[in-house]
Short mmCIF file of C-alpha atoms in Angstrom, two decimals:
data_model
loop_
_atom_site.label_atom_id
_atom_site.label_comp_id
_atom_site.label_asym_id
_atom_site.label_seq_id
_atom_site.Cartn_x
_atom_site.Cartn_y
_atom_site.Cartn_z
CA MET A 28 7.98 3.62 -9.37
CA ARG A 29 5.29 5.91 -9.09
CA THR A 30 6.58 6.53 -6.05
CA VAL A 31 10.04 7.46 -6.61
CA GLU A 32 9.16 9.23 -9.53
CA ALA A 33 6.87 11.18 -7.46
CA LEU A 34 9.73 12.09 -5.51
CA LEU A 35 12.05 13.09 -8.16
CA ALA A 36 9.54 15.53 -9.85
CA SER A 37 9.32 16.93 -5.88
CA PRO A 38 11.56 19.52 -3.89
CA VAL A 39 11.89 17.23 -2.11
CA ARG A 40 16.69 16.08 -1.35
CA ILE A 41 17.11 13.03 -3.19
CA VAL A 42 20.18 11.43 -0.68
CA GLY A 43 20.65 8.12 -3.13
CA ALA A 44 18.79 5.16 -4.76
CA LEU A 45 18.97 1.39 -4.55
CA THR A 46 18.60 -0.28 -7.92
CA CYS A 47 19.27 -3.31 -9.13
CA ASP A 48 18.21 -5.57 -13.29
CA LEU A 49 14.44 -5.29 -12.35
CA LEU A 50 14.66 -1.88 -12.96
CA ASP A 51 15.67 -1.87 -16.05
CA ARG A 52 13.27 -4.50 -17.79
CA THR A 53 10.27 -1.87 -18.61
CA PRO A 54 11.09 1.34 -20.68
CA ARG A 55 9.97 3.13 -17.84
CA GLY A 56 12.03 1.38 -15.69
CA ALA A 57 14.65 2.49 -17.79
CA ALA A 58 13.34 5.84 -18.21
CA LEU A 59 13.33 6.85 -14.20
CA ALA A 60 17.22 5.05 -13.26
CA ALA A 61 18.07 7.32 -16.03
CA GLN A 62 16.71 10.94 -14.81
CA LEU A 63 17.91 8.95 -11.26
CA HIS A 64 21.49 9.96 -13.11
CA ALA A 65 20.85 12.84 -14.53
CA ARG A 66 20.08 14.62 -11.68
CA ASP A 67 23.48 13.67 -10.44
CA VAL A 68 21.77 11.06 -8.01
CA ASP A 69 24.07 8.56 -5.73
CA VAL A 70 22.90 5.37 -7.05
CA LEU A 71 24.22 2.45 -5.68
CA ARG A 72 24.00 -0.97 -8.35
CA VAL A 73 23.37 -3.99 -6.80
CA SER A 74 22.51 -7.94 -7.66
CA GLU A 75 18.92 -8.71 -7.23
CA ARG A 76 19.19 -10.75 -3.99
CA GLU A 77 20.68 -7.64 -2.80
CA PHE A 78 18.28 -5.74 -4.07
CA LEU A 79 15.86 -8.15 -2.14
CA SER A 80 16.69 -8.60 0.99
CA ALA A 81 16.71 -4.96 1.47
CA CYS A 82 13.04 -4.26 0.57
CA ASP A 83 9.82 -5.07 1.75
CA THR A 84 7.05 -5.66 -0.98
CA GLU A 85 6.17 -8.46 -2.16
CA GLN A 86 6.83 -7.99 -5.86
CA PRO A 87 9.27 -5.16 -6.13
CA GLN A 88 10.31 -2.56 -9.18
CA GLY A 89 14.03 -2.25 -9.02
CA ILE A 90 14.83 1.03 -7.10
CA LEU A 91 14.68 2.23 -3.69
CA ALA A 92 15.18 5.84 -3.01
CA VAL A 93 15.97 7.19 0.89
CA ALA A 94 14.97 11.09 1.10
CA GLU A 95 14.85 13.47 3.94
CA GLN A 96 11.31 13.95 5.30
CA PRO A 97 9.21 16.82 4.89
CA THR A 98 9.55 19.16 7.82
CA TRP A 99 6.22 20.82 8.31
CA ARG A 100 4.88 22.48 11.02
CA LEU A 101 1.41 24.45 11.87
CA ASP A 102 2.93 27.62 12.02
CA ALA A 103 3.85 27.50 8.60
CA LEU A 104 0.48 27.33 6.98
CA ALA A 105 -0.27 30.32 5.06
CA LEU A 106 -4.36 29.28 5.44
CA GLY A 107 -6.38 31.83 2.86
CA ALA A 108 -10.56 33.03 3.92
CA THR A 109 -11.65 29.26 2.71
CA ALA A 110 -9.66 26.96 4.16
CA ARG A 111 -9.57 23.39 4.95
CA LEU A 112 -7.72 20.42 7.05
CA LEU A 113 -8.14 17.19 7.75
CA VAL A 114 -7.27 15.26 10.92
CA LEU A 115 -6.62 12.09 11.34
CA ASP A 116 -6.44 10.75 15.26
CA GLY A 117 -5.20 7.12 16.44
CA LEU A 118 -5.94 4.94 12.52
CA GLN A 119 -3.82 2.39 12.64
CA ASP A 120 -4.07 1.50 9.07
CA PRO A 121 -1.14 1.98 6.57
CA GLY A 122 -3.27 1.66 3.69
CA ASN A 123 -6.52 4.39 5.38
CA VAL A 124 -3.55 6.77 6.05
CA GLY A 125 -2.31 6.46 2.81
CA THR A 126 -5.25 6.84 1.03
CA LEU A 127 -6.99 9.41 3.05
CA LEU A 128 -3.29 11.75 2.55
CA ARG A 129 -4.84 11.00 -1.52
CA THR A 130 -7.95 11.71 -0.87
CA ALA A 131 -7.25 14.67 1.02
CA ALA A 132 -4.74 16.18 -1.86
CA ALA A 133 -6.91 15.31 -4.83
CA LEU A 134 -9.63 17.63 -3.19
CA GLY A 135 -7.67 20.40 -2.17
CA VAL A 136 -7.43 19.79 1.52
CA ASP A 137 -4.62 22.31 2.33
CA ALA A 138 -2.72 19.96 5.41
CA THR A 139 -4.05 17.06 7.22
CA CYS A 140 -2.50 17.07 10.56
CA VAL A 141 -1.91 13.55 12.32
CA LEU A 142 -2.62 13.37 16.00
CA PRO A 143 -0.74 10.92 18.49
CA GLY A 144 -1.88 7.06 18.14
CA THR A 145 -1.43 7.82 14.22
CA VAL A 146 -0.47 5.25 12.36
CA ASP A 147 3.63 6.54 11.26
CA VAL A 148 2.33 9.21 7.46
CA TRP A 149 6.43 7.80 6.87
CA ASN A 150 6.11 4.17 7.22
CA ALA A 151 6.44 2.66 4.40
CA LYS A 152 3.61 1.27 3.14
CA VAL A 153 1.76 4.76 3.94
CA VAL A 154 4.23 6.93 2.03
CA ARG A 155 3.23 3.58 -1.32
CA ALA A 156 -0.68 3.71 -0.60
CA ALA A 157 -0.23 7.68 -0.74
CA VAL A 158 2.03 7.26 -3.79
CA GLY A 159 3.93 9.87 -2.84
CA ILE A 160 1.49 12.29 -1.67
CA GLN A 161 3.16 13.78 1.07
CA PHE A 162 6.52 15.22 -0.01
CA GLY A 163 4.02 17.59 -1.54
CA HIS A 164 1.08 17.72 0.42
CA PRO A 165 1.70 19.22 4.82
CA THR A 166 1.32 16.69 6.38
CA ILE A 167 1.75 17.49 10.35
CA GLU A 168 1.87 15.75 12.64
CA CYS A 169 1.16 17.82 16.28
CA THR A 170 -0.69 17.22 19.87
CA LEU A 171 -4.83 17.75 20.03
CA GLU A 172 -4.07 20.80 22.48
CA ALA A 173 -1.86 22.76 19.54
CA MET A 174 -3.88 21.68 16.60
CA ALA A 175 -6.99 23.39 19.52
CA ALA A 176 -5.19 26.72 20.01
CA PHE A 177 -4.42 26.49 16.13
CA LEU A 178 -7.98 26.05 14.97
CA ARG A 179 -8.98 28.48 17.93
CA ALA A 180 -5.97 31.70 15.98
CA HIS A 181 -7.58 31.26 12.64
CA THR A 182 -11.32 30.39 13.95
CA ILE A 183 -11.77 27.44 11.92
CA PRO A 184 -14.33 25.02 13.68
CA LEU A 185 -13.33 21.28 14.00
CA TRP A 186 -16.42 18.61 13.16
CA GLY A 187 -16.37 15.80 14.53
CA ALA A 188 -17.18 12.66 11.87
CA ASP A 189 -18.75 10.79 14.02
CA LEU A 190 -22.33 7.67 13.79
CA GLY A 191 -24.45 10.20 16.02
CA GLY A 192 -23.95 13.16 14.63
CA THR A 193 -25.61 15.29 12.67
CA SER A 194 -26.75 14.15 8.87
CA ILE A 195 -23.43 16.04 6.78
CA ALA A 196 -26.48 16.33 3.87
CA THR A 197 -28.50 18.93 6.41
CA LEU A 198 -25.45 21.75 7.12
CA THR A 199 -23.98 24.69 4.74
CA PRO A 200 -20.00 24.37 5.49
CA PRO A 201 -18.67 27.95 6.96
CA ALA A 202 -15.29 29.09 5.13
CA ARG A 203 -13.17 27.33 7.54
CA LEU A 204 -13.03 23.57 8.40
CA ALA A 205 -10.97 21.13 10.27
CA LEU A 206 -12.71 17.76 9.95
CA VAL A 207 -11.43 14.59 12.35
CA VAL A 208 -12.01 11.01 11.92
CA GLY A 209 -11.54 9.23 13.74
CA ASN A 210 -9.82 4.75 14.95
CA GLU A 211 -11.03 2.66 12.36
CA GLY A 212 -12.88 0.37 15.05
CA ALA A 213 -13.41 2.83 18.04
CA GLY A 214 -14.12 6.15 15.87
CA LEU A 215 -13.14 8.97 17.57
CA ALA A 216 -11.84 9.08 21.07
CA PRO A 217 -13.44 10.98 23.88
CA THR A 218 -10.64 14.25 24.44
CA VAL A 219 -10.88 14.68 20.29
CA ARG A 220 -14.91 14.17 20.17
CA ALA A 221 -15.41 17.13 22.84
CA ALA A 222 -13.15 19.59 20.89
CA CYS A 223 -15.31 18.88 18.43
CA ALA A 224 -18.01 22.10 17.69
CA GLU A 225 -20.01 19.53 15.72
CA ARG A 226 -20.23 15.82 14.95
CA VAL A 227 -21.86 15.04 11.73
CA THR A 228 -22.42 11.71 9.92
CA LEU A 229 -23.07 10.37 6.38
CA PRO A 230 -26.34 9.41 5.25
CA MET A 231 -26.68 5.47 5.23
CA ALA A 232 -28.87 3.56 3.87
CA PRO A 233 -31.00 1.50 6.21
CA GLY A 234 -29.03 -1.89 7.27
CA ALA A 235 -25.92 -0.54 6.80
CA GLU A 236 -23.34 0.10 10.30
CA SER A 237 -20.80 2.04 8.32
CA LEU A 238 -17.94 3.36 6.42
CA ASN A 239 -14.22 2.20 5.50
CA VAL A 240 -13.02 5.12 7.16
CA ALA A 241 -10.96 6.02 4.13
CA VAL A 242 -13.86 6.31 2.40
CA ALA A 243 -16.62 8.62 4.77
CA ALA A 244 -13.84 10.57 4.52
CA GLY A 245 -13.24 10.99 0.70
CA ILE A 246 -16.75 11.57 0.84
CA ALA A 247 -17.78 13.85 3.45
CA LEU A 248 -14.42 15.92 1.95
CA PHE A 249 -15.97 16.45 -1.43
CA THR A 250 -19.45 17.05 0.14
CA LEU A 251 -18.20 19.85 2.97
CA ARG A 252 -15.58 20.95 0.16
CA PRO A 253 -15.38 25.21 0.30
CA ARG A 254 -18.77 26.91 -2.19
CA ALA A 255 -17.83 28.87 -4.68
#
């Protein structure tokens, strides 16, 4: 329900929705159904059994929506004097990617660039984990070459989150910055690492080897946020 609520609050066009009696069992669900009807969304009512055959969650809430995917482009990004970009390199866990998108949006990141090898950002699990944040947060699939050219054209250095990097606590971030995080197990791809102007790491207590990528990125983005 929360994701469909986010969809309704966004400018994204809703093609249609599938509902069943499960939606009517809470006031929130009934209100959501009323919103769909008020927006003249084409709603198909089916039995609970039919609905369950169409969804991939263990505890569905009685609503599935179909909408047009937003199309975001690098060359259409309007960046100010201060800017932050997040770059995802080869991340495979949908939960991590969804959490990263949600975190980036919450911390004021202007856009997230998704490099080849990363899970589809419109994967249903990603959308649920992000609570539909992609409906409003620019999420751009692009090649490393296209991203590097864009960063050069806009004078934006690329910093890579890497265990062998400089402690993030000792650095002063530039006004414009892109931060790339890598695959959960392998880290940054060699070509991506080579494209980084700086490699940074989070200071950790002795004996701690690493952090979950979404947690690490959240801490790094907060630490590297634009200074007033």
